[in-house]
Amino acid sequence: DSGVTQTPKHLITATGQRVTLRCSPRSGDLSVYWYQQSLDQGLQFLIQYYNGEERAKGNILERFSAQQFPDLHSELNLSSLELGDSALYFCASSATGTANAGELFFGEGSRLTVL
Amino acid sequence: AQSVAQPEDQVNVAEGNPLTVKCTYSVSGNPYLFWYVQYPNRGLQFLLKYITGDNLVKGSYGFEAEFNKSQTSFHLKKPSALVSDSALYFCAVRDHPGGGNKLTFGTGTQLKVEL
């Protein structure tokens, strides 16, 4: 158990709809990362938050948005869903400090299916 | 931009034999390199990292990786494979400076260990 909790584990929805994925990081971790894993694109970095502020942005579509709340949990909002958005969405968190630099702890993912 | 390449989609090895999963990198400056493993229906788990120091890095579950600057490689190795090592393995590089702990992952190599 990584200590990172993601909900829901599975989600099935229709094109055009909007969903919210939730992530609770490990206790004490200030950084949260969102990744998308699909068969054709592999593991793609979407966005990172650090203590409530956006820290880095990757290949995140304009239809997607994220935020990190004061209690450090994060939400990824996906709107106007398309079939191609079907994927496994991972949240990861990391401890601060150079000793642990780059060691991410991943949740088990939220599998999104868009029909 | 930092990147890593995993040239093999799949590696097959017999149990008890040594295994190698290949990774090459392209970075500006000194590389921060990582290996992660993903078991079916699970999130990624950290195996090991190279930041600086000894070129041979030891990690979890008996895995090790050899950093080779002249060949820009960071191959994952294990002296004696187990069936339970069968999983998807990802090489990753950390963006720096200024990239926080964001990791860019390779496309993954499926390791299959057979009896």
Tab-separated table of C-alpha atoms in Angstrom:
chain	number	residue	atom	x	y	z
A	1	ASP	CA	0.000	0.000	0.000
A	2	SER	CA	1.574	3.255	-1.211
A	3	GLY	CA	-0.533	5.455	1.053
A	4	VAL	CA	-1.999	7.320	-1.934
A	5	THR	CA	-5.740	6.913	-2.286
A	6	GLN	CA	-7.646	7.432	-5.505
A	7	THR	CA	-11.377	7.388	-6.051
A	8	PRO	CA	-13.284	6.123	-7.896
A	9	LYS	CA	-11.409	2.999	-9.009
A	10	HIS	CA	-13.623	2.558	-12.033
A	11	LEU	CA	-15.833	4.990	-13.882
A	12	ILE	CA	-17.960	4.491	-16.962
A	13	THR	CA	-19.550	7.489	-18.607
A	14	ALA	CA	-20.725	8.788	-21.951
A	15	THR	CA	-19.151	11.173	-24.426
A	16	GLY	CA	-19.717	14.807	-23.618
A	17	GLN	CA	-19.983	14.211	-19.896
A	18	ARG	CA	-17.820	15.553	-17.072
A	19	VAL	CA	-16.134	13.566	-14.311
A	20	THR	CA	-14.022	14.335	-11.274
A	21	LEU	CA	-11.232	12.097	-10.049
A	22	ARG	CA	-10.016	12.468	-6.499
A	23	CYS	CA	-6.633	11.838	-4.928
A	24	SER	CA	-5.446	11.876	-1.332
A	25	PRO	CA	-1.643	11.951	-1.103
A	26	ARG	CA	0.490	10.208	1.454
A	27	SER	CA	0.485	11.854	4.820
A	28	GLY	CA	2.983	14.697	4.808
A	29	ASP	CA	3.540	14.800	1.045
A	30	LEU	CA	3.036	18.280	-0.397
A	31	SER	CA	3.388	17.397	-4.087
A	32	VAL	CA	0.708	15.726	-6.152
A	33	TYR	CA	1.126	14.595	-9.747
A	34	TRP	CA	-1.414	13.400	-12.273
A	35	TYR	CA	-0.511	10.953	-15.032
A	36	GLN	CA	-2.564	9.403	-17.802
A	37	GLN	CA	-1.811	5.871	-18.957
A	38	SER	CA	-3.225	4.603	-22.223
A	39	LEU	CA	-2.189	1.860	-24.616
A	40	ASP	CA	-1.310	4.203	-27.458
A	41	GLN	CA	0.210	7.105	-25.499
A	42	GLY	CA	1.925	5.281	-22.670
A	43	LEU	CA	2.367	7.112	-19.389
A	44	GLN	CA	1.897	10.838	-19.892
A	45	PHE	CA	2.454	13.528	-17.285
A	46	LEU	CA	-0.505	15.861	-16.959
A	47	ILE	CA	0.093	18.282	-14.118
A	48	GLN	CA	1.808	18.764	-10.756
A	49	TYR	CA	0.755	20.715	-7.697
A	50	TYR	CA	2.889	21.647	-4.739
A	51	ASN	CA	1.191	22.836	-1.569
A	52	GLY	CA	-1.793	24.149	-3.466
A	53	GLU	CA	0.060	25.819	-6.305
A	54	GLU	CA	0.514	24.560	-9.845
A	55	ARG	CA	4.174	23.592	-10.221
A	56	ALA	CA	4.498	21.980	-13.639
A	57	LYS	CA	2.230	21.341	-16.577
A	58	GLY	CA	2.498	18.630	-19.160
A	59	ASN	CA	0.311	17.404	-21.973
A	60	ILE	CA	-2.935	18.336	-20.308
A	61	LEU	CA	-5.845	19.166	-22.568
A	62	GLU	CA	-7.767	22.401	-22.107
A	63	ARG	CA	-10.841	20.276	-21.328
A	64	PHE	CA	-9.010	18.987	-18.263
A	65	SER	CA	-8.287	20.935	-15.108
A	66	ALA	CA	-6.974	20.155	-11.686
A	67	GLN	CA	-6.562	21.723	-8.290
A	68	GLN	CA	-5.043	20.969	-4.924
A	69	PHE	CA	-6.975	21.926	-1.843
A	70	PRO	CA	-5.722	23.241	1.523
A	71	ASP	CA	-5.927	19.740	2.997
A	72	LEU	CA	-3.603	18.692	0.107
A	73	HIS	CA	-6.017	16.387	-1.625
A	74	SER	CA	-6.316	16.941	-5.336
A	75	GLU	CA	-9.016	16.634	-7.958
A	76	LEU	CA	-8.703	16.166	-11.693
A	77	ASN	CA	-11.694	17.374	-13.659
A	78	LEU	CA	-12.285	15.996	-17.130
A	79	SER	CA	-14.999	17.604	-19.222
A	80	SER	CA	-16.557	17.223	-22.679
A	81	LEU	CA	-15.299	13.686	-22.597
A	82	GLU	CA	-14.305	11.930	-25.795
A	83	LEU	CA	-13.754	8.264	-26.523
A	84	GLY	CA	-10.013	8.878	-26.606
A	85	ASP	CA	-10.052	10.023	-22.997
A	86	SER	CA	-10.594	6.440	-21.909
A	87	ALA	CA	-7.486	5.613	-19.885
A	88	LEU	CA	-6.080	4.871	-16.493
A	89	TYR	CA	-5.461	8.054	-14.534
A	90	PHE	CA	-2.842	7.896	-11.832
A	91	CYS	CA	-2.172	10.219	-8.986
A	92	ALA	CA	1.218	10.206	-7.294
A	93	SER	CA	2.690	12.107	-4.398
A	94	SER	CA	6.202	12.791	-3.250
A	95	ALA	CA	8.028	13.850	-0.161
A	96	THR	CA	9.968	17.069	-0.151
A	97	GLY	CA	13.722	17.179	0.156
A	98	THR	CA	16.503	16.162	-2.152
A	99	ALA	CA	17.093	12.814	-0.437
A	100	ASN	CA	13.852	11.507	-1.835
A	101	ALA	CA	13.981	13.443	-5.074
A	102	GLY	CA	12.047	11.706	-7.771
A	103	GLU	CA	10.584	8.955	-5.626
A	104	LEU	CA	6.932	9.079	-6.455
A	105	PHE	CA	4.288	7.066	-4.665
A	106	PHE	CA	1.474	6.090	-6.972
A	107	GLY	CA	-2.118	5.334	-6.214
A	108	GLU	CA	-3.817	2.384	-7.875
A	109	GLY	CA	-5.439	4.559	-10.467
A	110	SER	CA	-8.894	5.468	-11.691
A	111	ARG	CA	-9.932	3.606	-14.804
A	112	LEU	CA	-12.121	5.811	-16.969
A	113	THR	CA	-14.167	4.319	-19.765
A	114	VAL	CA	-15.973	6.703	-22.106
A	115	LEU	CA	-18.698	5.098	-24.195
B	1	ALA	CA	13.901	18.029	-23.197
B	2	GLN	CA	14.822	15.067	-21.043
B	3	SER	CA	13.776	11.696	-22.366
B	4	VAL	CA	14.347	7.983	-21.940
B	5	ALA	CA	13.928	5.173	-24.429
B	6	GLN	CA	13.150	1.531	-23.779
B	7	PRO	CA	13.934	-0.304	-27.008
B	8	GLU	CA	12.218	-3.574	-26.087
B	9	ASP	CA	8.471	-3.905	-25.713
B	10	GLN	CA	8.868	-7.320	-24.133
B	11	VAL	CA	11.634	-9.382	-22.585
B	12	ASN	CA	11.257	-13.102	-21.957
B	13	VAL	CA	13.555	-14.962	-19.596
B	14	ALA	CA	13.555	-18.324	-17.866
B	15	GLU	CA	13.315	-18.433	-14.093
B	16	GLY	CA	16.740	-18.569	-12.512
B	17	ASN	CA	18.427	-16.871	-15.452
B	18	PRO	CA	19.785	-13.324	-15.290
B	19	LEU	CA	17.611	-10.611	-16.729
B	20	THR	CA	18.322	-7.246	-18.295
B	21	VAL	CA	15.807	-4.569	-19.207
B	22	LYS	CA	17.330	-1.839	-21.318
B	23	CYS	CA	17.025	1.928	-21.028
B	24	THR	CA	18.872	4.754	-22.724
B	25	TYR	CA	18.571	8.396	-21.813
B	26	SER	CA	18.906	11.821	-23.355
B	27	VAL	CA	19.397	14.688	-20.930
B	28	SER	CA	21.126	17.999	-20.639
B	29	GLY	CA	23.332	18.048	-17.593
B	30	ASN	CA	23.595	15.281	-15.039
B	31	PRO	CA	20.823	12.708	-15.242
B	32	TYR	CA	18.537	11.673	-12.423
B	33	LEU	CA	17.326	8.231	-13.493
B	34	PHE	CA	14.768	5.860	-12.054
B	35	TRP	CA	13.183	2.462	-12.490
B	36	TYR	CA	9.597	1.726	-11.566
B	37	VAL	CA	7.589	-1.487	-11.775
B	38	GLN	CA	3.877	-1.916	-12.421
B	39	TYR	CA	2.083	-5.131	-11.558
B	40	PRO	CA	-1.283	-5.863	-13.200
B	41	ASN	CA	-4.062	-3.553	-12.039
B	42	ARG	CA	-1.717	-1.702	-9.693
B	43	GLY	CA	0.037	1.622	-9.580
B	44	LEU	CA	3.730	2.062	-10.257
B	45	GLN	CA	6.206	1.210	-7.525
B	46	PHE	CA	9.656	2.743	-7.119
B	47	LEU	CA	12.524	0.262	-7.561
B	48	LEU	CA	15.708	2.299	-7.560
B	49	LYS	CA	17.339	5.543	-8.614
B	50	TYR	CA	20.638	6.971	-9.757
B	51	ILE	CA	21.472	10.507	-8.718
B	52	THR	CA	25.227	10.458	-8.338
B	53	GLY	CA	27.964	8.213	-7.004
B	54	ASP	CA	28.482	4.535	-7.755
B	55	ASN	CA	27.487	3.463	-11.224
B	56	LEU	CA	25.901	0.275	-9.858
B	57	VAL	CA	22.744	1.057	-7.946
B	58	LYS	CA	20.956	-1.521	-5.826
B	59	GLY	CA	17.235	-1.429	-5.290
B	60	SER	CA	14.220	-3.367	-4.119
B	61	TYR	CA	13.508	-7.068	-4.692
B	62	GLY	CA	17.115	-7.848	-5.674
B	63	PHE	CA	17.152	-5.530	-8.677
B	64	GLU	CA	20.094	-3.374	-9.590
B	65	ALA	CA	20.870	-0.956	-12.387
B	66	GLU	CA	24.075	0.049	-14.075
B	67	PHE	CA	24.610	3.657	-15.070
B	68	ASN	CA	26.877	4.050	-18.088
B	69	LYS	CA	27.619	7.625	-19.019
B	70	SER	CA	29.526	6.881	-22.207
B	71	GLN	CA	26.679	4.755	-23.558
B	72	THR	CA	23.951	6.947	-21.995
B	73	SER	CA	22.352	3.821	-20.619
B	74	PHE	CA	20.736	2.769	-17.370
B	75	HIS	CA	19.908	-0.906	-17.733
B	76	LEU	CA	17.967	-2.773	-15.070
B	77	LYS	CA	19.386	-6.127	-14.034
B	78	LYS	CA	18.749	-9.040	-11.740
B	79	PRO	CA	21.091	-12.023	-11.339
B	80	SER	CA	18.343	-14.624	-11.032
B	81	ALA	CA	14.822	-13.973	-12.290
B	82	LEU	CA	11.679	-15.118	-10.504
B	83	VAL	CA	8.259	-15.791	-12.004
B	84	SER	CA	6.955	-13.147	-9.606
B	85	ASP	CA	9.161	-10.550	-11.335
B	86	SER	CA	6.829	-10.680	-14.332
B	87	ALA	CA	5.486	-7.148	-14.657
B	88	LEU	CA	5.752	-3.930	-16.660
B	89	TYR	CA	8.956	-1.988	-16.045
B	90	PHE	CA	9.402	1.710	-16.662
B	91	CYS	CA	12.574	3.726	-16.887
B	92	ALA	CA	12.197	7.407	-16.021
B	93	VAL	CA	14.175	10.627	-15.916
B	94	ARG	CA	13.596	13.551	-13.631
B	95	ASP	CA	13.280	17.002	-15.158
B	96	HIS	CA	15.747	19.476	-13.688
B	97	PRO	CA	16.492	22.158	-12.935
B	98	GLY	CA	13.218	23.758	-12.102
B	99	GLY	CA	11.059	20.747	-12.894
B	100	GLY	CA	10.333	19.757	-9.356
B	101	ASN	CA	10.174	16.020	-9.090
B	102	LYS	CA	8.293	15.539	-12.333
B	103	LEU	CA	9.310	12.332	-14.064
B	104	THR	CA	9.220	11.546	-17.759
B	105	PHE	CA	8.676	7.835	-18.307
B	106	GLY	CA	9.713	5.515	-21.080
B	107	THR	CA	7.202	3.407	-22.953
B	108	GLY	CA	7.655	0.447	-20.659
B	109	THR	CA	9.006	-3.081	-21.111
B	110	GLN	CA	6.890	-6.095	-20.310
B	111	LEU	CA	9.000	-8.691	-18.510
B	112	LYS	CA	7.824	-12.277	-18.670
B	113	VAL	CA	9.611	-14.837	-16.549
B	114	GLU	CA	8.727	-18.422	-17.372
B	115	LEU	CA	9.293	-21.657	-15.530
